[in-house]
mmCIF file of C-alpha atoms in Angstrom:
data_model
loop_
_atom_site.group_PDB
_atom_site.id
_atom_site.type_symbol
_atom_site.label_atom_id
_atom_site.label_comp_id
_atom_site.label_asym_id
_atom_site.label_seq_id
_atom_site.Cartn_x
_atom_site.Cartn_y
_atom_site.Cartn_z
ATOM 1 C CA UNK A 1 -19.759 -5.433 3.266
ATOM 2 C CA UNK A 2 -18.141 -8.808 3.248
ATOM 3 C CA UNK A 3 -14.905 -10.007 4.648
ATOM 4 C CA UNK A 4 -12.600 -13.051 5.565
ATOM 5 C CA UNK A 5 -9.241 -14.854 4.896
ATOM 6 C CA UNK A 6 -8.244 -16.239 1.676
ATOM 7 C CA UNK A 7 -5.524 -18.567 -0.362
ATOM 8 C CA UNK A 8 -2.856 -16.224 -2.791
ATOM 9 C CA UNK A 9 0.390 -17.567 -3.642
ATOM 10 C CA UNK A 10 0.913 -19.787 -0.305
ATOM 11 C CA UNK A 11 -0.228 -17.013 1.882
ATOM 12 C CA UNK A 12 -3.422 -16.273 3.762
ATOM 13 C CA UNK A 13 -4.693 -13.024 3.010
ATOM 14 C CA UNK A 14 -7.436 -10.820 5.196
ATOM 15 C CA UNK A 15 -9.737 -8.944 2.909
ATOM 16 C CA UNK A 16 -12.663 -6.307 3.261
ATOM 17 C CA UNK A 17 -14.911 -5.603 0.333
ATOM 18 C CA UNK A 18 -17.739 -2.918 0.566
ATOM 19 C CA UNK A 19 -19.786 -1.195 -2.202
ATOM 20 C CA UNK A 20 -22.004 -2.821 -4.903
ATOM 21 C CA UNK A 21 -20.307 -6.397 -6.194
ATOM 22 C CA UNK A 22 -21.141 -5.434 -9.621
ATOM 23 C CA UNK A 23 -18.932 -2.222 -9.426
ATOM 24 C CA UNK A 24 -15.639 -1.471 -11.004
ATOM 25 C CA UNK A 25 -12.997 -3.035 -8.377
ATOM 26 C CA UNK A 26 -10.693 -0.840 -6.402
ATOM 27 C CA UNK A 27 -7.962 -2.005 -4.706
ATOM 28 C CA UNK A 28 -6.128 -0.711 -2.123
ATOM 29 C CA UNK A 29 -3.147 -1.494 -1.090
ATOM 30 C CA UNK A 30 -1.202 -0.519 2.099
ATOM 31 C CA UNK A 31 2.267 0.540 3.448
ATOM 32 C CA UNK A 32 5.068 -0.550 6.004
ATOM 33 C CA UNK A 33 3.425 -2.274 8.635
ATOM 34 C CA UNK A 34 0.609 -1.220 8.335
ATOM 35 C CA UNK A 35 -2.818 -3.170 8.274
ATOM 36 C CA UNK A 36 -5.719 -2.413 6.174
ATOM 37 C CA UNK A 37 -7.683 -0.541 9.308
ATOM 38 C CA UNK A 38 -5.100 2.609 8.541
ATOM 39 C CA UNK A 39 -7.555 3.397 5.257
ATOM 40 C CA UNK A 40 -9.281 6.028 6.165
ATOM 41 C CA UNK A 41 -12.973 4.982 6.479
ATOM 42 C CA UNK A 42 -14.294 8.234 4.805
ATOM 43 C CA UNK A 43 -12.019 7.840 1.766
ATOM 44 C CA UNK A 44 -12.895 3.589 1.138
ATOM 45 C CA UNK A 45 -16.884 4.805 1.687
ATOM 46 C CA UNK A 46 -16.983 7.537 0.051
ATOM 47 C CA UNK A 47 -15.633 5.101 -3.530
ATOM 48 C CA UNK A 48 -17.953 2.669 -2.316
ATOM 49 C CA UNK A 49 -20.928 5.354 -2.692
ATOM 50 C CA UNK A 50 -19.460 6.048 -6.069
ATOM 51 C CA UNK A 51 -20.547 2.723 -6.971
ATOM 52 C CA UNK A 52 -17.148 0.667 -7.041
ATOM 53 C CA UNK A 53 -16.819 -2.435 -5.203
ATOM 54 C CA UNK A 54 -13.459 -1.021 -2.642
ATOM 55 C CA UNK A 55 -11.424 -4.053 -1.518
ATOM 56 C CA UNK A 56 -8.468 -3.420 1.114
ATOM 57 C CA UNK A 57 -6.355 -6.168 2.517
ATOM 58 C CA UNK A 58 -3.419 -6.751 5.014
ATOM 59 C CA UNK A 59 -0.782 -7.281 3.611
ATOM 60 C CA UNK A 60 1.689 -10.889 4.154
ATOM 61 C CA UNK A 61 3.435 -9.949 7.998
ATOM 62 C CA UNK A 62 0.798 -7.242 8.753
ATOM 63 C CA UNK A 63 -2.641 -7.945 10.648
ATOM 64 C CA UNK A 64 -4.287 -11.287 10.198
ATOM 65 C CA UNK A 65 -2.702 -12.531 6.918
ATOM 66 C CA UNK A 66 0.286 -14.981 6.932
ATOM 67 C CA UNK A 67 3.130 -13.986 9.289
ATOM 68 C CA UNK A 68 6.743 -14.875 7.941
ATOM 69 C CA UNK A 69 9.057 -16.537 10.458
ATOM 70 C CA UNK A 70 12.064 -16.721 8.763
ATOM 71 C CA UNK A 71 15.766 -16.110 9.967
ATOM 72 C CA UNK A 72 16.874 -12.393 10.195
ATOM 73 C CA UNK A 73 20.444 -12.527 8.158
ATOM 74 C CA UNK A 74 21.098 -9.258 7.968
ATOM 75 C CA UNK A 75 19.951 -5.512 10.241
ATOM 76 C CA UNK A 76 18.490 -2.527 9.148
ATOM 77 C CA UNK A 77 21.292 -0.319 8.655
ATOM 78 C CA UNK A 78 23.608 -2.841 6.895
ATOM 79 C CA UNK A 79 20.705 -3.323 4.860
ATOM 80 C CA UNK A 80 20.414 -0.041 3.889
ATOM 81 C CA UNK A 81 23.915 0.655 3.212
ATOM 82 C CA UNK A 82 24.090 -2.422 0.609
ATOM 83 C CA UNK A 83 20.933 -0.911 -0.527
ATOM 84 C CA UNK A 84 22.515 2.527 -1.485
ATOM 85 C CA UNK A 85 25.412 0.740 -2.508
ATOM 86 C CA UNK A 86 23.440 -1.116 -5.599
ATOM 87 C CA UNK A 87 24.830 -4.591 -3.776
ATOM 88 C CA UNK A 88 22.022 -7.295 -2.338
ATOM 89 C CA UNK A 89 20.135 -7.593 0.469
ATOM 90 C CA UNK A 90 19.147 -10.745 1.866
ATOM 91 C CA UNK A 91 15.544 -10.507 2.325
ATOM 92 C CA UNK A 92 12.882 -13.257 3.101
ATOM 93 C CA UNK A 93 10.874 -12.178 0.027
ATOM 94 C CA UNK A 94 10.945 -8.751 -2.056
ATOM 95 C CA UNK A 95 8.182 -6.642 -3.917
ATOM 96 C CA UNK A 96 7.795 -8.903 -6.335
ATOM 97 C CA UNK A 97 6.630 -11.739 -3.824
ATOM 98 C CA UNK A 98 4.204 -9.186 -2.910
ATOM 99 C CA UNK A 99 2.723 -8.415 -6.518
ATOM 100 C CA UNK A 100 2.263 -11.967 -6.856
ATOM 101 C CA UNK A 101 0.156 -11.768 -3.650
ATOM 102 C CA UNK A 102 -1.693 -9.096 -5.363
ATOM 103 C CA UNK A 103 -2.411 -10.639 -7.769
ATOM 104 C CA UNK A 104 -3.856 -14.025 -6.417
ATOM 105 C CA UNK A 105 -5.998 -12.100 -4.497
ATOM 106 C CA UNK A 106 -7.572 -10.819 -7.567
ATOM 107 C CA UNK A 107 -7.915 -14.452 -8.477
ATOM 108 C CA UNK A 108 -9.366 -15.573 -5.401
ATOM 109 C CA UNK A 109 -12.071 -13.075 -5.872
ATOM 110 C CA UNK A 110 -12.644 -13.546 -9.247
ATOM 111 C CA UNK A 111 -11.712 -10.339 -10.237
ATOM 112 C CA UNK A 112 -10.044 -9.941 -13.394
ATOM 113 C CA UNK A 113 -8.925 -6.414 -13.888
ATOM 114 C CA UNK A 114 -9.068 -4.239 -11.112
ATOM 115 C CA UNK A 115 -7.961 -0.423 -10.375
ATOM 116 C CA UNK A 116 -4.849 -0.391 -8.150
ATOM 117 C CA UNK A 117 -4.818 2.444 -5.347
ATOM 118 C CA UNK A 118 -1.296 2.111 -2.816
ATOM 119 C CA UNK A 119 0.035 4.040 -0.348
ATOM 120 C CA UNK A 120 3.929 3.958 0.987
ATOM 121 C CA UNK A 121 5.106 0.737 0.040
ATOM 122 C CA UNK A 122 1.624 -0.741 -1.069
ATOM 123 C CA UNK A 123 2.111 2.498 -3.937
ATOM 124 C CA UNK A 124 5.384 0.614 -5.026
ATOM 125 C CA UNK A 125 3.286 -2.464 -5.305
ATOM 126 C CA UNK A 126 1.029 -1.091 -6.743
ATOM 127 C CA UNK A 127 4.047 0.107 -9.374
ATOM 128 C CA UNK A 128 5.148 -2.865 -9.804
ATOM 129 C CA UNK A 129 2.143 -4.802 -10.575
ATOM 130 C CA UNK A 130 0.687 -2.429 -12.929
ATOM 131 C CA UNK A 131 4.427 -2.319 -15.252
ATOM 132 C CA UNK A 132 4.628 -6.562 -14.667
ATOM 133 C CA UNK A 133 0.643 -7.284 -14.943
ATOM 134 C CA UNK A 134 -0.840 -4.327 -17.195
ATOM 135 C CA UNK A 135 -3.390 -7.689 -18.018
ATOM 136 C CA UNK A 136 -4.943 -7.378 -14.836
ATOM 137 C CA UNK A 137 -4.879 -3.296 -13.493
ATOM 138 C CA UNK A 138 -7.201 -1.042 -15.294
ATOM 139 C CA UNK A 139 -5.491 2.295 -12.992
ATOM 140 C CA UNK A 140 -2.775 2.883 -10.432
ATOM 141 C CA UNK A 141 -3.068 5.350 -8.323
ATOM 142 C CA UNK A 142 0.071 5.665 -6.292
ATOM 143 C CA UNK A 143 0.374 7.704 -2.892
ATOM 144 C CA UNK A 144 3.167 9.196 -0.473
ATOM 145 C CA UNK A 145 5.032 6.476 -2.582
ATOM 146 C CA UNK A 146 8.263 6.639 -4.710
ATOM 147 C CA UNK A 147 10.468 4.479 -7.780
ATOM 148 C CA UNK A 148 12.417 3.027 -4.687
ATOM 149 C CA UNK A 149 15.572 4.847 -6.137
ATOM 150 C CA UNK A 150 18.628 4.541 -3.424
ATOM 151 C CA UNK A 151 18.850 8.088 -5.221
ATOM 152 C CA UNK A 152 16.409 10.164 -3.624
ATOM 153 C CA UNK A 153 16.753 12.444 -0.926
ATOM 154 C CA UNK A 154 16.792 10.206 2.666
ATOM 155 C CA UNK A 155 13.622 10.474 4.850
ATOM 156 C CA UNK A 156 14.101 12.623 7.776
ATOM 157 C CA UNK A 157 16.198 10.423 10.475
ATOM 158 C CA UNK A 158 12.999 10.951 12.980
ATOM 159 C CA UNK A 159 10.402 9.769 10.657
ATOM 160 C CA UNK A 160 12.288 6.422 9.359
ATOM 161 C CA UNK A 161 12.993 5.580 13.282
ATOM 162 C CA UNK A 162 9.639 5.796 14.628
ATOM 163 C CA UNK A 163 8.480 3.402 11.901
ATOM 164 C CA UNK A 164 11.142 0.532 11.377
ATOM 165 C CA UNK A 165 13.021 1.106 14.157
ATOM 166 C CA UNK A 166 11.284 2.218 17.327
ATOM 167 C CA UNK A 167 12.944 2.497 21.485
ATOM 168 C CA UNK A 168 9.939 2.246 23.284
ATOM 169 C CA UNK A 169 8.652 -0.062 25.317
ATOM 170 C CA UNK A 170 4.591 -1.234 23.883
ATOM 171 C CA UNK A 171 3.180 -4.168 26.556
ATOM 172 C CA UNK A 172 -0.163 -2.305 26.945
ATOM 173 C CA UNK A 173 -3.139 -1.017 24.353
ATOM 174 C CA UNK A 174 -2.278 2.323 26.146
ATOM 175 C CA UNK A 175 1.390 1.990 25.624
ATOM 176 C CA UNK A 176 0.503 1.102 21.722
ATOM 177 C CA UNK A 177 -2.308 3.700 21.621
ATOM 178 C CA UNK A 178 0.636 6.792 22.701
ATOM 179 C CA UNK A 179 3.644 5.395 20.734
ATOM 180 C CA UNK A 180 0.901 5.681 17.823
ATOM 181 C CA UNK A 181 0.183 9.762 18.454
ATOM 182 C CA UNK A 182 3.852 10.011 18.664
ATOM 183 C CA UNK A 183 4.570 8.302 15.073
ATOM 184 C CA UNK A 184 1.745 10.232 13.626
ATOM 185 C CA UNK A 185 3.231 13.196 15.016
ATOM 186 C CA UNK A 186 6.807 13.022 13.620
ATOM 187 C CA UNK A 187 5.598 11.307 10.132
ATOM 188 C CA UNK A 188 2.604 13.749 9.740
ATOM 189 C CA UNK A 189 2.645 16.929 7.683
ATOM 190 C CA UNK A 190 1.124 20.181 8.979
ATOM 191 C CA UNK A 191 -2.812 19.309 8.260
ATOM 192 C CA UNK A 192 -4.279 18.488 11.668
ATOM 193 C CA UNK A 193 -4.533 14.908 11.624
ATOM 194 C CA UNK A 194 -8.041 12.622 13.104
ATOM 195 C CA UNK A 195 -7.306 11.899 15.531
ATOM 196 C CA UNK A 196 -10.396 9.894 16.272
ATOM 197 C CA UNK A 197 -10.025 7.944 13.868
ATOM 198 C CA UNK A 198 -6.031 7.031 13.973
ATOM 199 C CA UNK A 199 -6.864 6.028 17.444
ATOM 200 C CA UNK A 200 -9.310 3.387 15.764
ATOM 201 C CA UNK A 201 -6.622 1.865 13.652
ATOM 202 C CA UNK A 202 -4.484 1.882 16.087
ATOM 203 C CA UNK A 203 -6.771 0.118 18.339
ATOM 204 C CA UNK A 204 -7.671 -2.243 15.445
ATOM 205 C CA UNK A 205 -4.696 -2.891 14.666
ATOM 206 C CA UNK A 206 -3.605 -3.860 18.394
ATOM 207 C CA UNK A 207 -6.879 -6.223 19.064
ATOM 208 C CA UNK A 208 -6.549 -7.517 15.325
ATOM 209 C CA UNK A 209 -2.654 -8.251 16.540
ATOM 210 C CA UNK A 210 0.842 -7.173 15.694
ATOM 211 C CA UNK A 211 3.574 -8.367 14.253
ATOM 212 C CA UNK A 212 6.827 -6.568 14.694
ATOM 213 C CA UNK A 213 9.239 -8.924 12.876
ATOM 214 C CA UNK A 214 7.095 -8.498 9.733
ATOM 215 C CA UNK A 215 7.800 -4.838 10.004
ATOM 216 C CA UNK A 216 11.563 -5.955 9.389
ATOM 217 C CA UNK A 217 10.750 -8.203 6.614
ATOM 218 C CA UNK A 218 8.491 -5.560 4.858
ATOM 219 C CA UNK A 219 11.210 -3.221 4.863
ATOM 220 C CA UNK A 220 13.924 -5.680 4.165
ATOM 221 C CA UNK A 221 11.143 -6.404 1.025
ATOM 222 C CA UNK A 222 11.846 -2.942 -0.010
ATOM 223 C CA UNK A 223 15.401 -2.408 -0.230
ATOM 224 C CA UNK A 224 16.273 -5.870 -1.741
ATOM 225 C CA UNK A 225 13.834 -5.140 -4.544
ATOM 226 C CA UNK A 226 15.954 -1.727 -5.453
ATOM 227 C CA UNK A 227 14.975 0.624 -7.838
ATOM 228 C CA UNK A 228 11.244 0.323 -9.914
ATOM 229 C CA UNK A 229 12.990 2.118 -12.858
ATOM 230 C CA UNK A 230 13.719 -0.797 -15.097
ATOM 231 C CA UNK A 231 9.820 -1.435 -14.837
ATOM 232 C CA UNK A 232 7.934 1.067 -14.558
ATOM 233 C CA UNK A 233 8.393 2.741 -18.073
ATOM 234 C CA UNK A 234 6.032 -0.766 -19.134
ATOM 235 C CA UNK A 235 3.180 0.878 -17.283
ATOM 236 C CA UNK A 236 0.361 1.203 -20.237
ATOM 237 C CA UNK A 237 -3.072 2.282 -17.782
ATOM 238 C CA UNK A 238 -3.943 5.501 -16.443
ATOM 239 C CA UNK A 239 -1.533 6.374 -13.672
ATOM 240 C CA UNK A 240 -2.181 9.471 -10.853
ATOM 241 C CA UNK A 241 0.460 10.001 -8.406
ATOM 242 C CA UNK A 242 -0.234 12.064 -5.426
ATOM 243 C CA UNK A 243 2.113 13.242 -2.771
ATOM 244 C CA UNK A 244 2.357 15.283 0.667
ATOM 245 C CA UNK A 245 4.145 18.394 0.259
ATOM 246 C CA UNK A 246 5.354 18.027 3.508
ATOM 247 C CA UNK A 247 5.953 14.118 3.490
ATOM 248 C CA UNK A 248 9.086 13.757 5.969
ATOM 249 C CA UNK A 249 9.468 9.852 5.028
ATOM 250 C CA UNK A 250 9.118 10.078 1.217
ATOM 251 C CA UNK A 251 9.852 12.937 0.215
ATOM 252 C CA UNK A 252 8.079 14.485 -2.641
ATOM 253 C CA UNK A 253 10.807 13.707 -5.087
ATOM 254 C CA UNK A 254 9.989 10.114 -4.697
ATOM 255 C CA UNK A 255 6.067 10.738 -5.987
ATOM 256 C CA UNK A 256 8.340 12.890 -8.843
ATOM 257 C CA UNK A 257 10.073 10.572 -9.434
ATOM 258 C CA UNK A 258 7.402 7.914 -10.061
ATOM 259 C CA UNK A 259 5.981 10.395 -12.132
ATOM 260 C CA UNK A 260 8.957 10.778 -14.413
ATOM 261 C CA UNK A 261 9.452 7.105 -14.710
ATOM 262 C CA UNK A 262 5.660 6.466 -15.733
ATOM 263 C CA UNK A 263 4.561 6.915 -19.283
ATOM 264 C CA UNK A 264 1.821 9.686 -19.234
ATOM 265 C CA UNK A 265 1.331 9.418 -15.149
ATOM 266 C CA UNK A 266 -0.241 12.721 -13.884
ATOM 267 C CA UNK A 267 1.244 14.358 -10.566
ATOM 268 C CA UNK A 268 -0.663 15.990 -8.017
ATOM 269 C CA UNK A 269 1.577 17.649 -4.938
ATOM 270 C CA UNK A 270 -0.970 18.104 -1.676
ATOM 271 C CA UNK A 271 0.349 20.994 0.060
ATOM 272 C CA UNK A 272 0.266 20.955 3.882
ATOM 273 C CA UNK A 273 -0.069 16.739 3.450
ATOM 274 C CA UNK A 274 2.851 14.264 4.825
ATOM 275 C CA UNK A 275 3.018 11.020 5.361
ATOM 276 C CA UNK A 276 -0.362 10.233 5.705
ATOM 277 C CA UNK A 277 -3.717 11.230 4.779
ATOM 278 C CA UNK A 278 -5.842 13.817 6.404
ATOM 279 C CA UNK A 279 -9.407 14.737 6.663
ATOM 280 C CA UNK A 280 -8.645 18.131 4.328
ATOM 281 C CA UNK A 281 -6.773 16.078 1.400
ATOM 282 C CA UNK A 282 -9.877 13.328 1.349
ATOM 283 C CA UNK A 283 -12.122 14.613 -0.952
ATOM 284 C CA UNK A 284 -9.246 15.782 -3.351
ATOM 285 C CA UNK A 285 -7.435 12.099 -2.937
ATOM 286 C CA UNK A 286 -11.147 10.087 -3.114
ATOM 287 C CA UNK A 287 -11.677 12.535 -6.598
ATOM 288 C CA UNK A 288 -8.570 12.177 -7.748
ATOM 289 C CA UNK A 289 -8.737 7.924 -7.756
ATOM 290 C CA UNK A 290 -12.284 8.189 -9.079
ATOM 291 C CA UNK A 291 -11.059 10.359 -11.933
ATOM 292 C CA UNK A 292 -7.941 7.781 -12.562
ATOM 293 C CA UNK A 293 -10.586 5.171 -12.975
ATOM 294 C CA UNK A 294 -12.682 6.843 -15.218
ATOM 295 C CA UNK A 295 -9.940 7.548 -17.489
ATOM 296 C CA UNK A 296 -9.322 3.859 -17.839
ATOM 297 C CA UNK A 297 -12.608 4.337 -19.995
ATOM 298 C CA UNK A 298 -14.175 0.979 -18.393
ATOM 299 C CA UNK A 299 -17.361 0.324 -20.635
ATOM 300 C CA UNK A 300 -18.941 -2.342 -18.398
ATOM 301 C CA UNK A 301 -18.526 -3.190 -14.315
ATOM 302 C CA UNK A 302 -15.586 -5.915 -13.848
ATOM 303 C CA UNK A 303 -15.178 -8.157 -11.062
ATOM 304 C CA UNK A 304 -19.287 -8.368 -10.255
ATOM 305 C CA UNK A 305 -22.180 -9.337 -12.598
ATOM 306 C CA UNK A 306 -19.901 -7.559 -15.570
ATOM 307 C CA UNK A 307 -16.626 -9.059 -16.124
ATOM 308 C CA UNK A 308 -15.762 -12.428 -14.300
ATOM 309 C CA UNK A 309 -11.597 -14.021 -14.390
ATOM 310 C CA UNK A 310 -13.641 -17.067 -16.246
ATOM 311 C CA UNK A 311 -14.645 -14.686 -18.846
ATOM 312 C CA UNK A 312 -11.379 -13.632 -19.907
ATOM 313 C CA UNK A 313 -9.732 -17.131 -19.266
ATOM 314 C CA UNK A 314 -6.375 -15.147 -17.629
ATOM 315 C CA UNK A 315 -4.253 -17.283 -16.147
ATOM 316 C CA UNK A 316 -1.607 -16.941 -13.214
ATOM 317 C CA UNK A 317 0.889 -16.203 -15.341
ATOM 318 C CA UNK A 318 -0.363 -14.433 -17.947
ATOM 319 C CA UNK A 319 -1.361 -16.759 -20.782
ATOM 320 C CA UNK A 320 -5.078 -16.075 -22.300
#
């Protein structure tokens, strides 16, 4: 395993890599405020075994990447109701900022092409880059994620406060530790949850340290980037989208709706699953990546001993 902090597109990103550096890389991407840690450890080892080279990162305003201090114009709710209303929302950055992230990370690695795995808002990412940057993403996978239509059926009032807008009162790791059963609880689905291990990210994720204006930005991100439609019919690699049946946030239309927008992207609806990723859906979700990649028909391991960025000569923007 190997870690640390690294330079893409003004930012400083935190990275963890783990499998074999000559594997195929997978990248995975994560949601609204969350940090890496929230990967389930059995899913990212279990690729690793597999023999890809699994790379997870916080995100810009999440964990130990950069934090974004700038002004708040504009709240939540009159946010969203510009946002359903097709009219702009001020944002410090948008999705696109974000894909440009993604991508410099590749660079910074030396990774040229690389599978793209997301979750929540890191699946829209993920989206994005692969219809914007099909020269650099072999596969997206894309899960409990959606085409960011202000069209699809609203997440359940419960679920969307918890996350973005929360009324308790966190000064202690305890505090943090119960208002993080409680989230799980009203975002979950009805497979029993680890709770062993969501108390480890949550602990991470307070001793790493927290960052709740970059929640706000994230989501601000979101709606001022509006609907992935105009894009996502560019999307030319492999594509599996995977969704909780019982997803309370996203509802499954939104993975449907990915998959409609996405030329020849498979669907795959997890009964019992919500917003988040339980012990019973991990081998189906770990098999149903590894199967993504494989259908990207990679002949040769990229980002390792195989396939350098020097090799290809890709440049930031594009250009061979």
């Amino acid at each position: 395993m190997s870690s640390g902090i690294i330079k893409s597109n003004g930012m400083e990103l935190y990275y963890d890599a783990r499998g074999p550096e000559d594997g195929e890389p997978i990248l995975f991407i994560m949601g609204l405020s969350a940090q890496w840690v929230f990967w389930p450890e059995a899913l990212l080892n279990d690729l690793a075994r597999r023999g890809y080279r699994v790379i997870a990162f916080d995100n810009r305003d999440a964990g130990m990447s950069t934090a974004i201090r700038a002004p708040i114009r504009q709240g939540p709710v009159g946010a969203m109701a510009r946002y359903m209303l097709g009219m702009p929302v001020a944002a410090p950055y948008t999705l696109v900022d974000m894909v440009a992230d993604t991508v410099g990370l590749l660079d910074a690695l030396g990774i040229a092409r690389a599978h793209l795995v997301g979750a929540s808002m890191g699946g829209m990412i993920a989206q994005l880059t692969a219809a914007t940057r099909s020269d650099r993403v072999l596969s997206l996978t894309s899960i409990m994620s959606s085409n960011n239509s202000p069209f699809l059926p609203p997440p359940k009032p419960a679920a969307l406060k918890t996350l973005v807008a929360p009324k308790v009162k966190v000064e202690t790791l305890d505090q943090y530790l119960a208002f993080g059963r409680d989230m799980m609880s009203r975002i979950g689905g009805t497979l029993p949850q680890d709770q062993q291990d969501l108390e480890r990210a949550f602990r991470q994720s307070w001793e790493r340290g927290l960052n709740p204006r970059g929640i706000r930005n994230q989501f601000m991100a979101i709606l001022a980037t509006g609907s992935l439609n105009r894009y996502l019919r560019r999307v030319q690699c492999p594509a599996q989208i995977i969704h909780g049946g019982s997803d309370p946030l996203i509802r499954p239309a939104g993975g449907k709706a990915s998959a409609k927008a996405i030329p020849g992207a498979r669907l795959a609806i997890l009964e019992g699953m919500g917003h988040d990723l339980p012990p019973a859906v991990l081998p189906r979700v770990g098999e149903l990546i590894a199967a993504t990649a494989r259908r990207a028909g990679a002949s040769r391991p990229l980002g390792g001993e195989g396939e350098h960025l020097a090799d290809v000569a890709v440049s930031v923007d594009g250009h061979q």
